[in-house]
Short mmCIF file of C-alpha atoms and ligand atoms in Angstrom, two decimals:
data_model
loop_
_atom_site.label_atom_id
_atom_site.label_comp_id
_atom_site.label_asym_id
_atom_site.label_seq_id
_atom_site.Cartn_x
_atom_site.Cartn_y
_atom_site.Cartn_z
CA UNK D 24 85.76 123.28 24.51
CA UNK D 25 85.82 126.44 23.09
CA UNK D 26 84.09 129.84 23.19
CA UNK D 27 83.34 131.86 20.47
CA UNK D 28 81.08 134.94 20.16
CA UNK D 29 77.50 134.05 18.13
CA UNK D 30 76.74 136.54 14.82
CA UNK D 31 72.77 137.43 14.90
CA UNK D 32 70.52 134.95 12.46
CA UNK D 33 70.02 136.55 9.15
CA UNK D 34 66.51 136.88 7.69
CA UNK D 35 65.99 132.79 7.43
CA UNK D 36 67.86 131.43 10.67
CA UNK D 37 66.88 129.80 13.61
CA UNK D 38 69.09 129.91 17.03
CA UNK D 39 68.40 126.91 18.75
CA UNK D 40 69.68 126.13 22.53
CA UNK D 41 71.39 122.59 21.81
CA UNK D 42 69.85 120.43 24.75
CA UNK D 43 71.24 116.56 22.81
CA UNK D 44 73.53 116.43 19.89
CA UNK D 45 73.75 113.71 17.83
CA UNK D 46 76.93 111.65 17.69
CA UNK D 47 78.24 109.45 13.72
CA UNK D 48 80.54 107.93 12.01
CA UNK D 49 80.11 110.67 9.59
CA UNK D 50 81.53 113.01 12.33
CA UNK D 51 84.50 110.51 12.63
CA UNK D 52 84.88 110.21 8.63
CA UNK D 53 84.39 114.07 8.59
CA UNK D 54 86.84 114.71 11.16
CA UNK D 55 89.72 112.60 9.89
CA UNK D 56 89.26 114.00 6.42
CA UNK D 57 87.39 111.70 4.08
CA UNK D 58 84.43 113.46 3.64
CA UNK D 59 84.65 115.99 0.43
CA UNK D 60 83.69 120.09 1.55
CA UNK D 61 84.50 119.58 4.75
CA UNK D 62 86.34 123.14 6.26
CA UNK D 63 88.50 123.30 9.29
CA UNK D 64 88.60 123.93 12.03
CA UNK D 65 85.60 121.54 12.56
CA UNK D 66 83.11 121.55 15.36
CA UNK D 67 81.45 117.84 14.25
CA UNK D 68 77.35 117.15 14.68
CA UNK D 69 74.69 116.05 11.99
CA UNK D 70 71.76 116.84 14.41
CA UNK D 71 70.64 118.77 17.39
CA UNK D 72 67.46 118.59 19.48
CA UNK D 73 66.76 122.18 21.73
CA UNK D 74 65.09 125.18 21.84
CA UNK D 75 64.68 127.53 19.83
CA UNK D 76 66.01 131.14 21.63
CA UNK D 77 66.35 133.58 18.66
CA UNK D 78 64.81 133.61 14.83
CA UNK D 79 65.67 136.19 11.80
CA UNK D 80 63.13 138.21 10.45
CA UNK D 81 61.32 136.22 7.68
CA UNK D 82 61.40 133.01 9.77
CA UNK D 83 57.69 132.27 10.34
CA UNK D 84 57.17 127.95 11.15
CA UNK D 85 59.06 128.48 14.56
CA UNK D 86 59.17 130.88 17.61
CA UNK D 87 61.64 131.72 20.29
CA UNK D 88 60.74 129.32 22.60
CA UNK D 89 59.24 125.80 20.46
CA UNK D 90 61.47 123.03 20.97
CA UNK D 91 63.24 121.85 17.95
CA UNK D 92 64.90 119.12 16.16
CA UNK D 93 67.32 119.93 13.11
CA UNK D 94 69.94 119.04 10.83
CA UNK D 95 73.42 120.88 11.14
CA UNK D 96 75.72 118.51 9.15
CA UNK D 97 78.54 120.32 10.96
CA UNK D 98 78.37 121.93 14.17
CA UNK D 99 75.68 120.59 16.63
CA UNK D 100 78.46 119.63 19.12
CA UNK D 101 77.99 122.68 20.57
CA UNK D 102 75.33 124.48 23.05
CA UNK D 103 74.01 127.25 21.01
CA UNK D 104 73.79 126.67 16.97
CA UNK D 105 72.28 128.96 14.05
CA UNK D 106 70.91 126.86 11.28
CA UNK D 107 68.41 127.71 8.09
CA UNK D 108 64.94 127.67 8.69
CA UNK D 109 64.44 124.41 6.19
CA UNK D 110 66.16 122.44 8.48
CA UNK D 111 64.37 123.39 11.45
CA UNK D 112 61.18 121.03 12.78
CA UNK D 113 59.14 121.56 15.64
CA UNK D 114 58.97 118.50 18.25
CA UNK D 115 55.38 117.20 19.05
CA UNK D 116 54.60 117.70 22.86
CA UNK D 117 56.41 115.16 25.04
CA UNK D 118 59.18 114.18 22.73
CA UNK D 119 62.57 113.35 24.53
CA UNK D 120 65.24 115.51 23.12
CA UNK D 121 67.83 112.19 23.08
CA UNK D 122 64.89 110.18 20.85
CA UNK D 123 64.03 113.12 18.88
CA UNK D 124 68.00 113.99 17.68
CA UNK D 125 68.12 110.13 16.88
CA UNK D 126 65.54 110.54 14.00
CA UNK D 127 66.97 113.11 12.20
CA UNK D 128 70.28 111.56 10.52
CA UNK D 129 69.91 107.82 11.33
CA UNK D 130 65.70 107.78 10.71
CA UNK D 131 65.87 110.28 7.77
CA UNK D 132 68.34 108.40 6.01
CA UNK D 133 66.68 105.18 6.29
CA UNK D 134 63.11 106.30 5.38
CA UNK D 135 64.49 107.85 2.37
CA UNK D 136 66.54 104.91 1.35
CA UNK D 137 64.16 102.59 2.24
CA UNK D 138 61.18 104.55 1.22
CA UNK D 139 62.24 106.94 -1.63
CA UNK D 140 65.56 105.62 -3.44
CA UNK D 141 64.76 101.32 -3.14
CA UNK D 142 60.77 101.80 -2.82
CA UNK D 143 60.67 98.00 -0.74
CA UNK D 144 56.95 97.04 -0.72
CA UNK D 145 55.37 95.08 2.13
CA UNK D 146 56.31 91.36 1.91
CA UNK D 147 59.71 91.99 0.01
CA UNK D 148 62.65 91.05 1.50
CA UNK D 149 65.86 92.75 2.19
CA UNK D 150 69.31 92.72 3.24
CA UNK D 151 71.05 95.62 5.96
CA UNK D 152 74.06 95.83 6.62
CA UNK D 153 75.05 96.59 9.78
CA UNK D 154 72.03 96.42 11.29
CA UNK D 155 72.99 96.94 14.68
CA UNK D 156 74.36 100.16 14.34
CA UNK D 157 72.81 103.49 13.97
CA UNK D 158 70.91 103.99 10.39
CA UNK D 159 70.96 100.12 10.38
CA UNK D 160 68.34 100.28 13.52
CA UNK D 161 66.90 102.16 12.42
CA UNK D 162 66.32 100.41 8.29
CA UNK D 163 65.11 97.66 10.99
CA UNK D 164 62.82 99.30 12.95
CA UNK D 165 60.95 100.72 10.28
CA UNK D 166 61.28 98.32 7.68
CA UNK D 167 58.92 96.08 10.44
CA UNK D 168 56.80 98.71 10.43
CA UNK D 169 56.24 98.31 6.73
CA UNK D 170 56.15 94.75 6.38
CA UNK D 171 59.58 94.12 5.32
CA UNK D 172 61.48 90.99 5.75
CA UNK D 173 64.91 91.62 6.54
CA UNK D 174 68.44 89.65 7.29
CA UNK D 175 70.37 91.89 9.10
CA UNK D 176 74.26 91.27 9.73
CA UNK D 177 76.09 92.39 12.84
CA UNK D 178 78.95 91.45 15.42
CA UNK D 179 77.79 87.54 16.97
CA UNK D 180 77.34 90.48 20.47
CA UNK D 181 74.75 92.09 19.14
CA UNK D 182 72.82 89.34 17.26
CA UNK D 183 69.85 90.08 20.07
CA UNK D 184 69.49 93.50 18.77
CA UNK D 185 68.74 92.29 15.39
CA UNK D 186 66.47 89.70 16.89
CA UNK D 187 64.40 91.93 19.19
CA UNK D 188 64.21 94.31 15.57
CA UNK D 189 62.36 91.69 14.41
CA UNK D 190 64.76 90.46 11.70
CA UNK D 191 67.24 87.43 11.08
CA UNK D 192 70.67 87.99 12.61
CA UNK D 193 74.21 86.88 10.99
CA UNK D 194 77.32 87.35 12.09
CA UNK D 195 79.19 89.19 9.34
CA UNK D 196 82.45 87.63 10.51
CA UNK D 197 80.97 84.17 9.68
CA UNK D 198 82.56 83.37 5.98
CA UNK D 199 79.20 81.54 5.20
CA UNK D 200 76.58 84.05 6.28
CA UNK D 201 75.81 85.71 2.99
CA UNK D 202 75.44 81.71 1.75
CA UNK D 203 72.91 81.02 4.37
CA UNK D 204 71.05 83.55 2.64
CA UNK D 205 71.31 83.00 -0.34
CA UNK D 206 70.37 79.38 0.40
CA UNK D 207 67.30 80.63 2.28
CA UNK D 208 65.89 83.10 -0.76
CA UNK D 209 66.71 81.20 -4.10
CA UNK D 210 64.31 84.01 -5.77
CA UNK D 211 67.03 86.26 -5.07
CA UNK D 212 66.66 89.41 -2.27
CA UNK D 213 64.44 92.90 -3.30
CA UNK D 214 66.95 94.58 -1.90
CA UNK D 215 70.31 95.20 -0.41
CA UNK D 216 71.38 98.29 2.28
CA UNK D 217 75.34 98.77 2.31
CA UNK D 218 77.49 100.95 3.92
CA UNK D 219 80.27 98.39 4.91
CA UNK D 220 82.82 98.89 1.43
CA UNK D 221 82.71 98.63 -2.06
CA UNK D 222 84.34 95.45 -1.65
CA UNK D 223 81.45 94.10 0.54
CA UNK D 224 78.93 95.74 -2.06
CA UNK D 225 80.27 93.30 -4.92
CA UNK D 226 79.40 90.28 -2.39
CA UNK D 227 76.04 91.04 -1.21
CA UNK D 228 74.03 92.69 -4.73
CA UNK D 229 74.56 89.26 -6.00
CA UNK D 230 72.31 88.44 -3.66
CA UNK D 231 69.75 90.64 -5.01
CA UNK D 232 67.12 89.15 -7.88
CA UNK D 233 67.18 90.79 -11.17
CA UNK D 234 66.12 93.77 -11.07
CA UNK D 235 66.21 94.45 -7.20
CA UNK D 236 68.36 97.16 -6.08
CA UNK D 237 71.17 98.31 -4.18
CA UNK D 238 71.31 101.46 -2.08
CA UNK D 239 75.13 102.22 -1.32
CA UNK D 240 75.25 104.50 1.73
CA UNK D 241 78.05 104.02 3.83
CA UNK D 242 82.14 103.47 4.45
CA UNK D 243 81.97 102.09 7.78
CA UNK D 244 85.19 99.59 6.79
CA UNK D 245 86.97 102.82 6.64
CA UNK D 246 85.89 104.32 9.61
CA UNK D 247 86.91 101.45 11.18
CA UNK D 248 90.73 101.41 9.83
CA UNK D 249 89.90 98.43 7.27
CA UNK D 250 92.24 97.90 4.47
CA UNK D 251 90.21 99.96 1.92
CA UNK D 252 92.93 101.44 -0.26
CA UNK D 253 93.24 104.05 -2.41
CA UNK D 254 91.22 106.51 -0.44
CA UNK D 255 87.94 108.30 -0.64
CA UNK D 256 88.25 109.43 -3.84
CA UNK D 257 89.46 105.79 -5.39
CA UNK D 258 86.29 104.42 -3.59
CA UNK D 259 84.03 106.88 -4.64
CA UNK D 260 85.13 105.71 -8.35
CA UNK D 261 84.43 102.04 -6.99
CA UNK D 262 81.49 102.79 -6.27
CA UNK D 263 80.32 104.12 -9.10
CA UNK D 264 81.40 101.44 -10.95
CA UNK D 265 79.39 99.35 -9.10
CA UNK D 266 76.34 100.56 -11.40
CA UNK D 267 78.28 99.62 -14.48
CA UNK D 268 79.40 96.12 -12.64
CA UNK D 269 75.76 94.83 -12.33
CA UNK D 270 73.42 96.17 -15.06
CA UNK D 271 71.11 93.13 -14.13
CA UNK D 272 70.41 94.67 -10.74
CA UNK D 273 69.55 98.69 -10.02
CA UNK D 274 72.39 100.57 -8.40
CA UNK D 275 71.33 103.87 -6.66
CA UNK D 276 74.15 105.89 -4.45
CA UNK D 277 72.30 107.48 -1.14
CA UNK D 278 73.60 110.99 0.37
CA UNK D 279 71.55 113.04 2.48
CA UNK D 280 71.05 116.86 1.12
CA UNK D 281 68.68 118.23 3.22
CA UNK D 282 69.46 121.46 1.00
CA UNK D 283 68.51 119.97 -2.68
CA UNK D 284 65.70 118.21 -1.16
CA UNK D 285 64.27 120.44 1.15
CA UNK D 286 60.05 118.98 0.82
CA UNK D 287 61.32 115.25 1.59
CA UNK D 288 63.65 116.12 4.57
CA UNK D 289 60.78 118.10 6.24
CA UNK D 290 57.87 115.10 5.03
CA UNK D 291 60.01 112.73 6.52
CA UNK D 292 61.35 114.03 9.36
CA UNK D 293 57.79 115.09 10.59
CA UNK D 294 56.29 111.93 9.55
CA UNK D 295 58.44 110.13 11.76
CA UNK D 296 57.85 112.33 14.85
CA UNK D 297 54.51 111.81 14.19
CA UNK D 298 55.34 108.29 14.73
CA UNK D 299 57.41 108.88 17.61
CA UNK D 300 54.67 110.85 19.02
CA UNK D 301 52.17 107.72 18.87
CA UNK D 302 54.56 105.31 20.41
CA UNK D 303 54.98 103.76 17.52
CA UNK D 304 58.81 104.63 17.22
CA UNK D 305 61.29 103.64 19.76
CA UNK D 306 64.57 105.00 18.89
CA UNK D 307 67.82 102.96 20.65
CA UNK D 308 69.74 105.43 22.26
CA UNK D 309 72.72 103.23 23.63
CA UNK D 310 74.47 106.12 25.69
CA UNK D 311 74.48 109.89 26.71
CA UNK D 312 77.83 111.57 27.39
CA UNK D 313 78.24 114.67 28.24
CA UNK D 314 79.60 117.21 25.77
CA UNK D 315 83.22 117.75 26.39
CA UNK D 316 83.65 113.84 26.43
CA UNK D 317 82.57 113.96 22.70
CA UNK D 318 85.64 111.84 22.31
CA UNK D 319 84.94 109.02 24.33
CA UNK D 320 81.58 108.92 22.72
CA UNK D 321 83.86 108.12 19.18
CA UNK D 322 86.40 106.21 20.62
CA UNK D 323 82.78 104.07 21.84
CA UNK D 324 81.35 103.92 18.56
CA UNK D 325 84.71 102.69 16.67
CA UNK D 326 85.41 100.00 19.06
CA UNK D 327 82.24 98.26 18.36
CA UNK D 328 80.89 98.43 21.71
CA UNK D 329 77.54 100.89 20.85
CA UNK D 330 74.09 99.55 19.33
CA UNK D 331 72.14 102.21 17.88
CA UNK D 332 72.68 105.97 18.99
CA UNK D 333 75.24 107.99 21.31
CA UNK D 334 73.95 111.31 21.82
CA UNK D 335 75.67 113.97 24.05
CA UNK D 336 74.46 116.41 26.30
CA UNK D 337 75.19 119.81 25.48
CA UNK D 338 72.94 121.48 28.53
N1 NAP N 426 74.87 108.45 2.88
C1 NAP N 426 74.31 109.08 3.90
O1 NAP N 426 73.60 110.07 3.74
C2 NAP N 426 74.58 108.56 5.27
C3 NAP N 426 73.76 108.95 6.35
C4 NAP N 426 74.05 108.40 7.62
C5 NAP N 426 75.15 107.55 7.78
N2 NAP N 426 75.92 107.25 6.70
C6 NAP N 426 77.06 106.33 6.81
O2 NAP N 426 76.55 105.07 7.15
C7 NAP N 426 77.55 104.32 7.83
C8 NAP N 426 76.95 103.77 9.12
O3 NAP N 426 76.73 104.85 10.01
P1 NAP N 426 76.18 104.60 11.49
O4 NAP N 426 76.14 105.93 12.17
O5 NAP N 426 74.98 103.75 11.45
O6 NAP N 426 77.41 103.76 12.12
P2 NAP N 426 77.43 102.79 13.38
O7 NAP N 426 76.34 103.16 14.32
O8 NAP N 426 78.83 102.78 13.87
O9 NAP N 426 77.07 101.36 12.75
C9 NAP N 426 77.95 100.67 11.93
C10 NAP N 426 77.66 99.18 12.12
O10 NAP N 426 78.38 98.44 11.14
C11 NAP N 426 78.75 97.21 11.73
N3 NAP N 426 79.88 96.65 10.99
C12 NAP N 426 81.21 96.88 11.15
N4 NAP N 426 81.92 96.16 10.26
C13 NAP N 426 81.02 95.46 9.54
C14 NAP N 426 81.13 94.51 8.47
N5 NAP N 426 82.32 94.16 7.97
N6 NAP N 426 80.01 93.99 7.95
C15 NAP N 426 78.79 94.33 8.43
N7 NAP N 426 78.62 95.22 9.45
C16 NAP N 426 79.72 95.77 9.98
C17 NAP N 426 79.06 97.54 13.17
O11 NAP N 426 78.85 96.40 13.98
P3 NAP N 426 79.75 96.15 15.32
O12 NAP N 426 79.78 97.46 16.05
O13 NAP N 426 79.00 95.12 16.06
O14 NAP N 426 81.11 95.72 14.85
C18 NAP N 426 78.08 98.66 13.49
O15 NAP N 426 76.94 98.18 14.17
C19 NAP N 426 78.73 105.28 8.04
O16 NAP N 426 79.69 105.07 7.03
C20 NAP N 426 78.09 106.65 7.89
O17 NAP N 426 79.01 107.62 7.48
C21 NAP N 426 75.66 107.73 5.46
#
């Protein structure tokens, strides 16, 4: 832990009290280097839920004293944390801090991939990646809300998870799983959520039916110390090349910018607290550690032990 003195916010800050951080494999990815823009020393941390103790001048949509959830990229392991206004929502009354901080990376992403970059209708079907893990819970979780048939693969532990999600597990160590499936939708899959490797990517969009899509998201193979040679960079190009691989299928590349698109982040984040708020959200948060055993909390999530969110507590 370390202490450093806080600057005042300028004109469009927020200084929120950090009650629950948020803990990814982003942070991990970050950390060990892979993630382009990323400045060190690092204090990791997507997203914080708090309250808010000090604004700037021209902030107006929150006071000292609303509770909070918003999206640091960098950072929210930490108990105080200055962040622009346009990442900043309010939480509707009653909202737990630890549910709260899990909607605004994992939920987020998924709405927007689900809901914005693949546009899956009610009654397609789709394919997650994943799906036990933290934005793949969450692709579950809503994509039942919408109507959405999905096959979800995880570890043979956690094939409950995907069950109780409402979709059909598979164990994505079983060579024949992506068979099954293909067996079990000759028409060919709507869509396909990946954030295993561009390796795994060239497997599952052949799943898809001409002309359904694949959002890649995710390097979680990496993370994990998978023989993905030649680096970010060399799988970044893979990745793109994935588009020019498959012209019979749509290829779309997800990354959160809550900066470029400032409208959907705060749409989508509020819509889903609204949903939260009504019960009709229910957020897995598999663990709370406290803040200074932030590495425990990744050493938990890389050895395949977590199912949806770690959060710490930063109180
Ligand atoms: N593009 C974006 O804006 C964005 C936003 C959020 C996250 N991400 C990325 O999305 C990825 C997932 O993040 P997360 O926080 O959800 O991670 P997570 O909670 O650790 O989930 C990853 C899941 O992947 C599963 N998995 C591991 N190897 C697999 C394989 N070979 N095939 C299928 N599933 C496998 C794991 O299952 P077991 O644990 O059972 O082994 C785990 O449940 C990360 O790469 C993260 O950086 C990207």
């Amino acid at each position: 832990m370390l202490e450093v003195s806080r600057r005042p916010p300028r004109p469009r800050e927020v200084v929120i009290h950090v009650r629950r951080a948020g803990v990814a494999l982003g942070d991990i990815l970050r950390a060990r280097g892979h993630l382009p823009g990323t400045v060190y020393p690092l204090t990791p941390g997507y997203d914080v839920a708090g309250e808010v103790v000090d604004t700037g001048s021209r902030v107006s949509g929150v006071h000292r004293g609303d509770r909070v959830a918003a999206y640091t990229l960098t950072g929210g392991y930490s108990q105080i944390v200055t962040v622009g206004e346009h990442r900043v929502v309010a939480l509707p009354g009653g909202a737990a801090n630890a549910e709260a901080v899990a909607l605004v990376l994992n939920y987020v992403t998924a709405r927007q991939m689900l809901h914005r970059l693949a546009r899956v209708r009610r009654g397609e079907v789709a394919l997650v990646q994943g799906a036990a893990g933290g934005v793949g819970t969450a692709l579950l979780e809503l994509g039942r809300l919408e109507g959405i048939r999905i096959y979800g693969t995880a570890s043979a532990a956690k094939r409950s998870v995907v069950e109780s999600l409402g979709a059909v597990p598979l164990d994505y160590r079983d060579p024949g799983a992506l068979e099954a499936i293909r067996r079990a939708e000759p028409a060919g899959l709507d869509a396909v959520f990946e954030s295993v490797s561009p390796t795994s990517a060239r497997a599952t969009r052949r799943l898809l039916r001409q002309g359904g899509t694949l959002v890649y998201y995710g390097f979680v193979a990496l993370a994990r110390g998978g023989a993905e040679p030649p680096g970010l960079m060399g799988l970044g190009l893979q990745v793109a090349a994935l588009r020019l691989l498959s012209p019979r299928v749509r290829t779309r590349i997800y990354a959160i910018d809550v900066d470029r698109h400032r409208t959907w982040f705060r749409e989508d984040l509020q819509w889903l607290l609204g949903l939260l708020h009504k019960g009709s959200l229910s957020p897995r948060v598999h663990a709370t550690y406290p803040l200074e055993r932030a590495a425990e909390a990744h050493a938990a999530l890389l050895d395949g032990s977590v199912s949806g969110k770690i959060v710490l507590d930063c109180t």
